[in-house]
Coordinates of N, CA and C in Angstrom, one line a residue:
X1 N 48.2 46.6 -37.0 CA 48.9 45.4 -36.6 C 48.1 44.6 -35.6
X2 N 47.8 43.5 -35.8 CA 47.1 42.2 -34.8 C 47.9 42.0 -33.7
X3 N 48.9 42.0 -33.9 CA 49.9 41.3 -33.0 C 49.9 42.2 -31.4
X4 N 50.0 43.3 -31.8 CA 50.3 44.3 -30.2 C 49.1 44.7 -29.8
X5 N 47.8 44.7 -30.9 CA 46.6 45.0 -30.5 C 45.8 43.7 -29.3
X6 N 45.9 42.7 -29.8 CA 46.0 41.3 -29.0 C 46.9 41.4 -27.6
X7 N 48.3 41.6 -28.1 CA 48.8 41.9 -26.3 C 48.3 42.4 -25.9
X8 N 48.3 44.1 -25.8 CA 47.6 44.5 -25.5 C 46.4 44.2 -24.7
X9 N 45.6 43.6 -25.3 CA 44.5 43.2 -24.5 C 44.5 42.3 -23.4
X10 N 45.3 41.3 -24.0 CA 45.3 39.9 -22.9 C 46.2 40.7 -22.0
X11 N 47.2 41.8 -21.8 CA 47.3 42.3 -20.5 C 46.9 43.0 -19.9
X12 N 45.5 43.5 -20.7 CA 44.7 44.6 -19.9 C 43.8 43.8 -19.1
X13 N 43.7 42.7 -20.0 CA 42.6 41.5 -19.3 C 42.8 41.1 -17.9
X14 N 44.4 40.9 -18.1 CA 44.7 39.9 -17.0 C 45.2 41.3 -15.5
X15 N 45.1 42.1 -15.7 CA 45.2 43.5 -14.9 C 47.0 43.9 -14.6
X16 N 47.4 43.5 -15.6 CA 49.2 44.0 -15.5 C 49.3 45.1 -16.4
X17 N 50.5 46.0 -15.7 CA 50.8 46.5 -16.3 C 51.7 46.5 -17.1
X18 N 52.3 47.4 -18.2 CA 53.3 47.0 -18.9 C 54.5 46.5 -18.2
X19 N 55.2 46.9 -17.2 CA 56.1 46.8 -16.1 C 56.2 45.2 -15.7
X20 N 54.9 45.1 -15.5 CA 54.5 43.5 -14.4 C 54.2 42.3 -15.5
X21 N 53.6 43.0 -16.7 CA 54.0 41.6 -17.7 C 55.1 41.0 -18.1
X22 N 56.3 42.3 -18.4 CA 57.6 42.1 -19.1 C 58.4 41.4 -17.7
X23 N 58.0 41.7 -16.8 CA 58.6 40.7 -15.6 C 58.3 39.5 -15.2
X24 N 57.0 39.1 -16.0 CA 56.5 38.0 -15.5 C 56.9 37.2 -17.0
X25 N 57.2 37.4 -18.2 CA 57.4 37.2 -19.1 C 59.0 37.1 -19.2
X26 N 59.9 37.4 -18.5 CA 61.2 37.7 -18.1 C 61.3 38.4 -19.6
X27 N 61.2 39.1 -19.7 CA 61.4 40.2 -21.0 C 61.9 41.5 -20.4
X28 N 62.5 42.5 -21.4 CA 63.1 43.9 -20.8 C 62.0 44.5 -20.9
X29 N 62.2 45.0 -19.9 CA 60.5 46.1 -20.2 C 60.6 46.8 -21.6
X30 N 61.7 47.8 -22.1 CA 61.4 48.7 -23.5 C 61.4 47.3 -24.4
X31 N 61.8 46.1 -24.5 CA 61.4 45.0 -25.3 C 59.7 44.6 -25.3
X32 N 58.6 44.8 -24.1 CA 58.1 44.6 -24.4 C 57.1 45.7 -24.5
X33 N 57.4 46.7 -24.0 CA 57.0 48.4 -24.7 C 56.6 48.3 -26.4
X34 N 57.4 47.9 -26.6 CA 58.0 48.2 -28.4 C 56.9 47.1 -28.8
X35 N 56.7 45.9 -28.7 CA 56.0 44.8 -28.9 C 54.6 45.3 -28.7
X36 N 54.3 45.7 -27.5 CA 52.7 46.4 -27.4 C 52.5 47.4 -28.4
X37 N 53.6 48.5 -28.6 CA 53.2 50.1 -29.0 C 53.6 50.1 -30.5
X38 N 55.0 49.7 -30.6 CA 55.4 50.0 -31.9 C 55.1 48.8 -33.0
X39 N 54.2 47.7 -32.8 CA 54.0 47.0 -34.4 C 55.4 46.1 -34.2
X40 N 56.2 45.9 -33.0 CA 57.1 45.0 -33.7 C 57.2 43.6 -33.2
X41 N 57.5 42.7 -33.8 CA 57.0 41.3 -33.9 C 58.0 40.5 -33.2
X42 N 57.2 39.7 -32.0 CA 58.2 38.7 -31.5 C 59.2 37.6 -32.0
X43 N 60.7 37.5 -31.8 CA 60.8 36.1 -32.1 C 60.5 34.8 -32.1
X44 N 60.4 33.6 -32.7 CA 59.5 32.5 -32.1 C 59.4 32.1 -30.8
X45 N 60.7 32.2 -30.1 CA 60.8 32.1 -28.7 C 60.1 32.9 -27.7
X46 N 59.6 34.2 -27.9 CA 59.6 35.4 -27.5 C 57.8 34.8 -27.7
X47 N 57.5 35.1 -29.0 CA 55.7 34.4 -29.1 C 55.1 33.1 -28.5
X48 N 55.8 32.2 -28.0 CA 55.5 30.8 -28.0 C 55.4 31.1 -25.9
X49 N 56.7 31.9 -25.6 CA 56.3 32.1 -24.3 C 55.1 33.2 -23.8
X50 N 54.8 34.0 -25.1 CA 53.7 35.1 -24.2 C 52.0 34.3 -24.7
X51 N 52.3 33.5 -25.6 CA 51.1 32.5 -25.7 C 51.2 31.5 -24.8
X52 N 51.6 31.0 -24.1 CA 52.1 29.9 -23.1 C 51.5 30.7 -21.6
X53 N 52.1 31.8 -21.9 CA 52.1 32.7 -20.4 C 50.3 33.0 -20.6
X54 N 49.9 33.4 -21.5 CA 48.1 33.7 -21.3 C 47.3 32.7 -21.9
X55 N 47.8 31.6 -22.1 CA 47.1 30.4 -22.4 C 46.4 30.5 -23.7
X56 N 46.8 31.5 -24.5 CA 46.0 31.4 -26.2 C 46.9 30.7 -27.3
X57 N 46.8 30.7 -28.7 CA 47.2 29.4 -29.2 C 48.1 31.0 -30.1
X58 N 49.3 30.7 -30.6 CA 50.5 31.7 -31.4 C 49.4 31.9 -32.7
X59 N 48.9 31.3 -33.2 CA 47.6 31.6 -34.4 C 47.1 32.8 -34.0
X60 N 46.1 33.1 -33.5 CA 45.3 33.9 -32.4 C 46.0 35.1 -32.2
X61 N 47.6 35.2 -31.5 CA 48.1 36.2 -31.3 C 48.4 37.1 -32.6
X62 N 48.8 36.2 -33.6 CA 49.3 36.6 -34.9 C 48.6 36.7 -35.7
X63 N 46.5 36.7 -35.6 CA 46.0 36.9 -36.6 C 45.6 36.4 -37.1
X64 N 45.9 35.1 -37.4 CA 45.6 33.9 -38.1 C 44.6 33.2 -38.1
X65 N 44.4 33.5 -36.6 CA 42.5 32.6 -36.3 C 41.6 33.6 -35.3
X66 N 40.5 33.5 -35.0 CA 39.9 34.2 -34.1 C 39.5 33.1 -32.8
X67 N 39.8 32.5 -32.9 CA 39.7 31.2 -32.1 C 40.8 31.1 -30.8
X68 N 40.9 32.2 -29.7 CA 41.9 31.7 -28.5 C 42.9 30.4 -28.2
X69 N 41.5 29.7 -28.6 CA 41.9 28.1 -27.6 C 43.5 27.5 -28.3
X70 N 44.1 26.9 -27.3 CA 45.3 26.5 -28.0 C 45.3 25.2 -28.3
X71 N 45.6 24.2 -29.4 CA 44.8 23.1 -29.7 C 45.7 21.9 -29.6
X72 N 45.4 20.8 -28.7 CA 46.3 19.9 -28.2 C 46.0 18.8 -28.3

């Protein structure tokens, strides 16, 4: 799965831990446990804010493009 492989990263990038992103994300931590570990896929609302929160475009998180930039 793209999707948790990508979190993953952009929070290793940004130096949070799982704890300190799901806080800064206002998300439950085992909500965003599950989202990194287990393969499971955000709501739109849920994607739109953790692409918002590290500045890459919902494409990118989900696979779709290899291209970060968000296009405006």
């Amino acid at each position: 799965m793209i999707f948790n492989e990508r979190l993953k990263l952009l929070r290793t990038e940004n130096g949070l831990t799982q704890e300190e992103a799901a806080g800064k994300l206002e998300f439950n931590y085992r909500h965003f446990q599950r989202l990194e570990a287990d393969g499971h896929l955000p709501n739109y609302k849920s994607l739109l804010q953790i692409a918002d929160f590290f500045g890459v475009s919902a494409d990118w998180l989900m696979g779709r493009t290899d291209k970060r930039e968000v296009n405006r």
